[in-house]
Amino acid sequence: MNFVCASLTKKLRSNEKLAAIPLTLGITFDLLALFLFRTAYFTWLHKLIRAPESFYPIGISFFALSAIGTLIDVYKGRVKADIQIIRFSLYILFFPKLLMGPLLRYDSFSRIIYKRRTSLSGLGVGMTIFVKGFAKKVIAADNLYMLFRAVQSEKVGEISAATAWLGIIAYVFCLYFNLSGIADMGMGTAYCLGIRMPQSFNYPLLSTRIKYFASRWQSQVVQWFRRYITKPLYNICHKKWTREIIFVCGWSLFMFWYTFNINGIICGIILGIFIIIEARLRESKKLDFTGIFYTFLVVILCAVFLSGNSLVYSVRYLFAMIGANGDLVDSQSFYLLKSYIVLILLAMYASTDLFRNLITRTGNSRLKVALTLVSPLMVIVLLIICTALISYSGSSEILIMKL
């Protein structure tokens, strides 16, 4: 459908009004696919086609955005519609990027494919990246999810403030390691095939600014919304306050894309407003000392709405975090903290680029040589541990965000 619409749009480009017909048809088709499978409004259709209860088209969100972006680029004349459906299908359905990105434009993906070079060293690097993502998913995300579920299973009106904080912190790190881990596995697989894809996550957590967090979190998707939604609207709205409203709406759409509910919209509004506030206070030296702390607090606030089943639940959870339930700490808090404190601390360290910077600064020292020699052994050990954990639990199917 998208291939046909792109081809028709290219042929009718001499007449913008006629070219807009297949463009609109293709975009409508892709948006309908998103709402069809990511909302509960079309359960009747799922029953009609006798789809299994757990049926979910993996990667539908990236499929839709990739197709819409390509249709718009063809309409604008930025790229040429491909005459071969096989190449177009490769762009849409390339399996290493289908589940969690990166969300590449058609011309960028074509350049990467044509530069494909395979080698033994590339295979080694790709396997290392894959195992790194594998460890993020199985060791960090899956275990942090258990902590989050333990807190979420309690009645929100009865949990203590400390327990609520532990639960939401676990959710933030679980979400990051889940998404970035799967993205790394995809990038590592592509690297083994000689295809160098960019990183989707560039250590966004514990950033010193909210804008840094926003630009490092699934950066290609953020750039997609900026390129195809906010930037075109900026060109027709020149007043500062209207651009700020568009900016906040852009972040609302981005977070709505994650959840397809009102909580995602609220989360995006919060993030967009705080980025604007930070931009207006950027001259203040206080930001230099409190950057990591206030950024992480804003991320926590957004996560409360992102993780909630409903707006009412998220608001009640926020009240629980400030002790509105009457308990600051209880026995459950101590038990969960004792059980997961080591994992949380390791997750905090692993979510930063401290280790990468240490390797960079060592230069040609003996430490760097030793790490180079030990790294293959570490990769093998991580692979064995992850495989053992999956064998013990039976699977690793936890997906906090079905994209």
Short mmCIF file of C-alpha atoms in Angstrom, two decimals:
data_model
loop_
_atom_site.label_atom_id
_atom_site.label_comp_id
_atom_site.label_asym_id
_atom_site.label_seq_id
_atom_site.Cartn_x
_atom_site.Cartn_y
_atom_site.Cartn_z
CA MET A 1 0.00 0.00 0.00
CA ASN A 2 2.74 2.45 0.94
CA PHE A 3 4.84 1.47 -2.07
CA VAL A 4 1.92 2.17 -4.41
CA CYS A 5 1.12 5.48 -2.71
CA ALA A 6 4.77 6.58 -2.90
CA SER A 7 4.95 5.67 -6.60
CA LEU A 8 1.72 7.54 -7.40
CA THR A 9 2.87 10.58 -5.41
CA LYS A 10 6.10 10.67 -7.43
CA LYS A 11 4.26 10.43 -10.76
CA LEU A 12 1.79 13.18 -9.83
CA ARG A 13 4.32 15.60 -8.31
CA SER A 14 3.87 18.05 -11.16
CA ASN A 15 0.37 18.67 -9.82
CA GLU A 16 0.52 19.19 -6.05
CA LYS A 17 -3.23 18.79 -5.55
CA LEU A 18 -3.33 15.46 -7.35
CA ALA A 19 -0.14 14.27 -5.60
CA ALA A 20 -1.75 15.07 -2.25
CA ILE A 21 -4.41 12.38 -2.87
CA PRO A 22 -2.13 9.29 -2.68
CA LEU A 23 -0.11 11.06 0.06
CA THR A 24 -3.22 11.51 2.19
CA LEU A 25 -4.40 7.98 1.44
CA GLY A 26 -1.07 6.48 2.53
CA ILE A 27 -0.82 8.54 5.71
CA THR A 28 -4.44 7.69 6.60
CA PHE A 29 -3.71 4.00 6.06
CA ASP A 30 -0.64 4.11 8.35
CA LEU A 31 -2.39 6.08 11.11
CA LEU A 32 -5.37 3.75 10.93
CA ALA A 33 -3.02 0.77 11.35
CA LEU A 34 -1.56 2.39 14.48
CA PHE A 35 -4.96 3.02 16.07
CA LEU A 36 -6.24 -0.36 14.91
CA PHE A 37 -3.62 -2.35 16.82
CA ARG A 38 -2.60 0.01 19.63
CA THR A 39 -6.00 1.01 21.03
CA ALA A 40 -8.94 -0.94 22.44
CA TYR A 41 -11.46 0.69 20.08
CA PHE A 42 -11.10 -2.00 17.40
CA THR A 43 -11.38 -5.18 19.48
CA TRP A 44 -14.52 -6.01 17.49
CA LEU A 45 -12.41 -6.15 14.33
CA HIS A 46 -9.83 -8.39 16.03
CA LYS A 47 -12.65 -10.79 16.91
CA LEU A 48 -14.04 -10.55 13.39
CA ILE A 49 -10.76 -11.64 11.81
CA ARG A 50 -10.32 -14.20 14.64
CA ALA A 51 -6.97 -12.82 15.74
CA PRO A 52 -5.49 -14.54 18.82
CA GLU A 53 -5.94 -12.62 22.07
CA SER A 54 -2.21 -11.94 22.39
CA PHE A 55 -1.80 -10.98 18.72
CA TYR A 56 0.31 -7.89 18.21
CA PRO A 57 2.13 -6.73 15.05
CA ILE A 58 5.65 -6.13 16.36
CA GLY A 59 7.17 -2.87 15.18
CA ILE A 60 3.90 -1.37 13.92
CA SER A 61 4.82 2.03 15.42
CA PHE A 62 8.17 2.21 13.60
CA PHE A 63 6.58 0.79 10.46
CA ALA A 64 4.00 3.59 10.42
CA LEU A 65 6.41 6.47 11.12
CA SER A 66 8.94 5.17 8.57
CA ALA A 67 6.26 4.93 5.89
CA ILE A 68 4.70 8.33 6.67
CA GLY A 69 8.12 10.02 6.63
CA THR A 70 8.96 8.45 3.28
CA LEU A 71 5.64 9.50 1.73
CA ILE A 72 6.16 13.10 2.87
CA ASP A 73 9.76 13.15 1.59
CA VAL A 74 8.62 11.85 -1.80
CA TYR A 75 5.87 14.48 -1.94
CA LYS A 76 8.38 17.23 -1.05
CA GLY A 77 10.89 15.94 -3.57
CA ARG A 78 13.53 15.15 -0.95
CA VAL A 79 13.82 11.52 -2.06
CA LYS A 80 12.78 9.55 -5.11
CA ALA A 81 10.22 6.79 -4.78
CA ASP A 82 11.97 3.45 -5.25
CA ILE A 83 10.96 1.54 -8.37
CA GLN A 84 11.70 -1.82 -6.71
CA ILE A 85 9.32 -3.02 -4.01
CA ILE A 86 12.01 -5.36 -2.62
CA ARG A 87 14.29 -2.45 -1.67
CA PHE A 88 11.35 -0.53 -0.23
CA SER A 89 10.28 -3.57 1.79
CA LEU A 90 13.84 -3.96 3.08
CA TYR A 91 13.69 -0.41 4.43
CA ILE A 92 10.33 -0.95 6.15
CA LEU A 93 10.85 -4.50 7.42
CA PHE A 94 14.62 -4.66 8.08
CA PHE A 95 14.39 -6.87 11.18
CA PRO A 96 17.26 -5.46 13.33
CA LYS A 97 15.57 -2.04 13.45
CA LEU A 98 11.93 -3.09 13.25
CA LEU A 99 11.29 -3.64 16.97
CA MET A 100 13.03 -0.66 18.57
CA GLY A 101 14.63 1.44 15.86
CA PRO A 102 16.63 3.41 14.98
CA LEU A 103 14.02 5.26 12.94
CA LEU A 104 16.01 6.11 9.82
CA ARG A 105 14.92 8.16 6.83
CA TYR A 106 14.79 6.31 3.53
CA ASP A 107 17.80 8.11 2.03
CA SER A 108 19.87 7.56 5.21
CA PHE A 109 19.01 3.86 5.26
CA SER A 110 19.89 3.52 1.56
CA ARG A 111 23.33 5.08 2.13
CA ILE A 112 23.98 2.74 5.07
CA ILE A 113 22.97 -0.32 3.04
CA TYR A 114 25.16 0.62 0.06
CA LYS A 115 28.17 1.09 2.39
CA ARG A 116 27.77 -2.40 3.83
CA ARG A 117 31.11 -4.07 4.52
CA THR A 118 31.51 -7.39 6.33
CA SER A 119 34.61 -8.47 8.22
CA LEU A 120 35.65 -10.72 11.11
CA SER A 121 36.40 -7.69 13.29
CA GLY A 122 32.97 -6.26 12.48
CA LEU A 123 31.41 -9.59 13.42
CA GLY A 124 33.19 -9.45 16.77
CA VAL A 125 32.09 -5.88 17.43
CA GLY A 126 28.52 -6.72 16.45
CA MET A 127 28.41 -9.73 18.78
CA THR A 128 29.78 -7.59 21.61
CA ILE A 129 27.10 -4.94 21.09
CA PHE A 130 24.43 -7.66 20.89
CA VAL A 131 25.51 -9.31 24.15
CA LYS A 132 25.65 -5.89 25.83
CA GLY A 133 22.01 -5.29 24.85
CA PHE A 134 21.13 -8.86 25.81
CA ALA A 135 22.53 -8.25 29.31
CA LYS A 136 20.63 -4.97 29.62
CA LYS A 137 17.38 -6.75 28.81
CA VAL A 138 17.77 -10.01 30.75
CA ILE A 139 19.89 -9.02 33.77
CA ALA A 140 18.80 -5.42 34.39
CA ALA A 141 15.36 -4.84 32.83
CA ASP A 142 13.73 -8.16 33.72
CA ASN A 143 14.80 -8.02 37.37
CA LEU A 144 13.91 -4.35 37.79
CA TYR A 145 10.52 -5.15 36.31
CA MET A 146 9.96 -7.60 39.19
CA LEU A 147 10.53 -4.75 41.67
CA PHE A 148 8.16 -2.46 39.77
CA ARG A 149 5.46 -5.15 39.63
CA ALA A 150 5.87 -5.89 43.35
CA VAL A 151 5.07 -2.24 44.11
CA GLN A 152 2.33 -1.94 41.48
CA SER A 153 0.56 -5.03 42.84
CA GLU A 154 -0.08 -3.21 46.13
CA LYS A 155 -3.06 -0.90 46.55
CA VAL A 156 -1.96 2.62 45.65
CA GLY A 157 -3.75 4.06 48.68
CA GLU A 158 -1.76 1.90 51.09
CA ILE A 159 1.87 1.99 49.91
CA SER A 160 4.43 4.08 51.77
CA ALA A 161 6.35 6.96 50.23
CA ALA A 162 9.63 5.02 50.17
CA THR A 163 7.98 2.04 48.47
CA ALA A 164 6.41 4.32 45.86
CA TRP A 165 9.78 5.92 45.12
CA LEU A 166 11.46 2.52 44.78
CA GLY A 167 8.76 1.37 42.39
CA ILE A 168 8.95 4.36 40.06
CA ILE A 169 12.77 4.43 40.08
CA ALA A 170 12.70 0.75 39.12
CA TYR A 171 10.27 1.59 36.29
CA VAL A 172 12.53 4.34 34.90
CA PHE A 173 15.60 2.13 34.77
CA CYS A 174 13.59 -0.88 33.58
CA LEU A 175 12.12 1.13 30.71
CA TYR A 176 15.55 2.44 29.72
CA PHE A 177 17.31 -0.94 29.83
CA ASN A 178 14.37 -2.63 28.11
CA LEU A 179 14.22 -0.25 25.16
CA SER A 180 17.95 0.42 24.84
CA GLY A 181 18.79 -3.25 25.33
CA ILE A 182 16.58 -4.36 22.45
CA ALA A 183 17.89 -1.46 20.34
CA ASP A 184 21.48 -2.57 21.05
CA MET A 185 20.64 -6.15 20.09
CA GLY A 186 19.27 -4.90 16.79
CA MET A 187 22.27 -2.66 16.19
CA GLY A 188 24.65 -5.51 17.04
CA THR A 189 22.88 -7.87 14.65
CA ALA A 190 23.09 -5.27 11.86
CA TYR A 191 26.78 -4.72 12.64
CA CYS A 192 27.39 -8.46 12.15
CA LEU A 193 25.83 -8.07 8.69
CA GLY A 194 28.18 -5.17 7.93
CA ILE A 195 25.53 -2.48 8.43
CA ARG A 196 26.48 0.40 10.74
CA MET A 197 23.32 1.84 12.30
CA PRO A 198 23.37 4.82 14.72
CA GLN A 199 22.60 4.54 18.42
CA SER A 200 19.05 5.26 19.55
CA PHE A 201 19.93 5.92 23.20
CA ASN A 202 23.02 7.92 24.18
CA TYR A 203 23.02 7.56 27.98
CA PRO A 204 20.02 9.87 28.57
CA LEU A 205 19.42 9.08 32.24
CA LEU A 206 21.27 11.19 34.84
CA SER A 207 21.80 13.95 32.26
CA THR A 208 22.72 17.39 33.56
CA ARG A 209 19.93 19.09 31.61
CA ILE A 210 16.39 18.13 30.65
CA LYS A 211 17.09 19.09 27.04
CA TYR A 212 20.06 16.71 27.01
CA PHE A 213 17.86 13.90 28.29
CA ALA A 214 15.24 14.70 25.64
CA SER A 215 17.77 14.73 22.79
CA ARG A 216 19.47 11.49 23.89
CA TRP A 217 16.31 9.42 24.44
CA GLN A 218 15.43 7.51 21.23
CA SER A 219 16.94 10.39 19.33
CA GLN A 220 15.85 9.37 15.83
CA VAL A 221 12.17 9.30 16.85
CA VAL A 222 12.53 12.72 18.50
CA GLN A 223 14.11 14.03 15.27
CA TRP A 224 11.25 12.51 13.26
CA PHE A 225 8.62 14.48 15.20
CA ARG A 226 10.74 17.61 14.93
CA ARG A 227 11.28 17.20 11.18
CA TYR A 228 7.73 16.31 10.12
CA ILE A 229 5.55 18.04 12.72
CA THR A 230 7.04 20.85 14.79
CA LYS A 231 9.45 22.34 12.22
CA PRO A 232 6.82 22.76 9.44
CA LEU A 233 4.49 24.43 11.96
CA TYR A 234 7.32 26.73 13.11
CA ASN A 235 7.59 28.03 9.53
CA ILE A 236 4.02 29.35 9.61
CA CYS A 237 4.00 30.51 13.26
CA HIS A 238 6.61 33.14 14.05
CA LYS A 239 5.53 34.35 17.49
CA LYS A 240 7.48 32.93 20.40
CA TRP A 241 4.46 31.87 22.45
CA THR A 242 2.86 30.02 19.53
CA ARG A 243 6.11 28.18 18.86
CA GLU A 244 6.29 27.18 22.51
CA ILE A 245 2.75 25.79 22.32
CA ILE A 246 3.72 23.84 19.19
CA PHE A 247 6.84 22.60 20.97
CA VAL A 248 4.80 21.29 23.91
CA CYS A 249 2.26 19.71 21.55
CA GLY A 250 5.11 17.99 19.69
CA TRP A 251 6.32 16.36 22.90
CA SER A 252 2.74 15.40 23.74
CA LEU A 253 2.47 13.57 20.41
CA PHE A 254 5.81 11.88 21.00
CA MET A 255 4.73 10.52 24.39
CA PHE A 256 1.27 9.69 23.05
CA TRP A 257 3.05 7.57 20.43
CA TYR A 258 4.45 5.54 23.35
CA THR A 259 1.19 4.92 25.18
CA PHE A 260 -1.81 5.91 23.01
CA ASN A 261 -3.65 7.20 26.09
CA ILE A 262 -4.18 10.45 28.03
CA ASN A 263 -1.31 9.64 30.40
CA GLY A 264 1.17 9.85 27.54
CA ILE A 265 -0.17 13.28 26.55
CA ILE A 266 0.19 14.57 30.13
CA CYS A 267 3.72 13.16 30.28
CA GLY A 268 4.65 14.99 27.07
CA ILE A 269 3.13 18.26 28.30
CA ILE A 270 5.18 18.06 31.51
CA LEU A 271 8.41 17.34 29.65
CA GLY A 272 7.84 20.09 27.07
CA ILE A 273 6.98 22.72 29.71
CA PHE A 274 10.04 21.91 31.80
CA ILE A 275 12.34 22.12 28.75
CA ILE A 276 10.94 25.62 28.04
CA ILE A 277 11.37 26.66 31.68
CA GLU A 278 14.93 25.34 31.67
CA ALA A 279 15.69 27.28 28.47
CA ARG A 280 14.50 30.51 30.10
CA LEU A 281 16.64 29.86 33.19
CA ARG A 282 19.72 28.68 31.31
CA GLU A 283 21.72 31.73 32.42
CA SER A 284 21.23 30.82 36.06
CA LYS A 285 24.34 29.30 37.64
CA LYS A 286 22.12 27.28 39.97
CA LEU A 287 21.45 24.89 37.11
CA ASP A 288 25.13 23.89 37.09
CA PHE A 289 24.88 22.45 40.59
CA THR A 290 21.41 20.95 40.50
CA GLY A 291 21.19 19.76 36.89
CA ILE A 292 21.32 16.01 37.47
CA PHE A 293 18.93 16.17 40.42
CA TYR A 294 16.16 18.29 38.90
CA THR A 295 16.45 16.48 35.56
CA PHE A 296 16.01 13.12 37.24
CA LEU A 297 13.06 14.45 39.27
CA VAL A 298 11.36 15.62 36.07
CA VAL A 299 12.01 12.21 34.50
CA ILE A 300 10.48 10.57 37.60
CA LEU A 301 7.45 12.84 37.36
CA CYS A 302 6.97 11.94 33.69
CA ALA A 303 7.43 8.24 34.50
CA VAL A 304 4.58 8.34 37.05
CA PHE A 305 2.16 9.23 34.26
CA LEU A 306 3.86 7.01 31.68
CA SER A 307 3.59 3.94 33.92
CA GLY A 308 0.07 4.53 35.25
CA ASN A 309 -2.93 2.59 34.03
CA SER A 310 -5.08 5.70 34.28
CA LEU A 311 -4.81 9.39 35.09
CA VAL A 312 -6.49 8.87 38.47
CA TYR A 313 -4.02 6.12 39.39
CA SER A 314 -1.03 8.30 38.45
CA VAL A 315 -2.28 11.24 40.54
CA ARG A 316 -2.87 8.95 43.53
CA TYR A 317 0.61 7.49 43.06
CA LEU A 318 2.09 10.99 43.12
CA PHE A 319 0.33 11.65 46.42
CA ALA A 320 1.72 8.37 47.78
CA MET A 321 5.24 9.51 46.85
CA ILE A 322 4.92 12.59 49.07
CA GLY A 323 3.57 10.57 52.00
CA ALA A 324 -0.13 11.33 51.61
CA ASN A 325 -0.98 7.76 52.63
CA GLY A 326 0.41 8.43 56.12
CA ASP A 327 3.53 6.23 55.90
CA LEU A 328 6.95 7.41 54.82
CA VAL A 329 8.68 4.07 55.35
CA ASP A 330 7.35 0.61 56.21
CA SER A 331 8.61 -2.96 56.44
CA GLN A 332 8.00 -3.56 52.75
CA SER A 333 10.26 -0.62 51.88
CA PHE A 334 13.14 -2.09 53.89
CA TYR A 335 12.60 -5.55 52.38
CA LEU A 336 12.54 -4.27 48.77
CA LEU A 337 15.50 -1.96 49.38
CA LYS A 338 17.54 -4.78 50.89
CA SER A 339 16.64 -7.09 48.01
CA TYR A 340 17.27 -4.67 45.14
CA ILE A 341 19.70 -1.99 46.35
CA VAL A 342 22.73 -3.61 44.66
CA LEU A 343 20.86 -3.97 41.36
CA ILE A 344 19.63 -0.36 41.50
CA LEU A 345 23.14 0.97 42.17
CA LEU A 346 24.60 -1.14 39.34
CA ALA A 347 21.79 0.05 37.05
CA MET A 348 22.55 3.68 37.90
CA TYR A 349 26.22 3.18 37.04
CA ALA A 350 25.47 1.22 33.86
CA SER A 351 23.11 3.95 32.64
CA THR A 352 25.97 6.47 32.55
CA ASP A 353 28.97 6.75 30.23
CA LEU A 354 31.51 6.69 33.10
CA PHE A 355 33.01 3.35 32.05
CA ARG A 356 33.25 4.42 28.40
CA ASN A 357 35.00 7.65 29.43
CA LEU A 358 37.40 5.66 31.62
CA ILE A 359 38.40 3.53 28.64
CA THR A 360 38.85 6.64 26.46
CA ARG A 361 41.04 8.42 29.00
CA THR A 362 43.34 5.47 29.60
CA GLY A 363 44.98 6.05 26.21
CA ASN A 364 47.60 3.41 25.47
CA SER A 365 48.14 2.49 29.10
CA ARG A 366 48.43 -1.03 30.47
CA LEU A 367 44.88 -0.76 31.84
CA LYS A 368 43.47 -0.33 28.34
CA VAL A 369 45.51 -3.30 27.06
CA ALA A 370 44.27 -5.42 29.97
CA LEU A 371 40.65 -4.42 29.34
CA THR A 372 41.04 -5.22 25.64
CA LEU A 373 42.29 -8.70 26.49
CA VAL A 374 39.63 -9.33 29.13
CA SER A 375 36.63 -7.96 27.20
CA PRO A 376 36.05 -11.11 25.05
CA LEU A 377 35.97 -13.21 28.22
CA MET A 378 33.52 -10.76 29.82
CA VAL A 379 31.26 -10.99 26.77
CA ILE A 380 31.25 -14.79 26.94
CA VAL A 381 30.50 -14.74 30.68
CA LEU A 382 27.61 -12.29 30.14
CA LEU A 383 26.23 -14.48 27.36
CA ILE A 384 26.35 -17.56 29.60
CA ILE A 385 24.65 -15.70 32.48
CA CYS A 386 21.87 -14.34 30.25
CA THR A 387 21.27 -17.74 28.65
CA ALA A 388 21.13 -19.37 32.09
CA LEU A 389 18.64 -16.79 33.35
CA ILE A 390 16.37 -17.29 30.33
CA SER A 391 16.63 -21.07 30.70
CA TYR A 392 15.72 -20.80 34.39
CA SER A 393 12.72 -18.48 33.91
CA GLY A 394 11.61 -19.99 30.61
CA SER A 395 11.54 -16.73 28.61
CA SER A 396 12.32 -13.02 28.54
CA GLU A 397 9.20 -11.60 26.92
CA ILE A 398 8.69 -8.52 29.11
CA LEU A 399 7.98 -5.51 26.89
CA ILE A 400 6.95 -2.45 28.88
CA MET A 401 6.24 -0.56 25.66
CA LYS A 402 4.77 -2.48 22.73
CA LEU A 403 6.04 -0.41 19.83
#
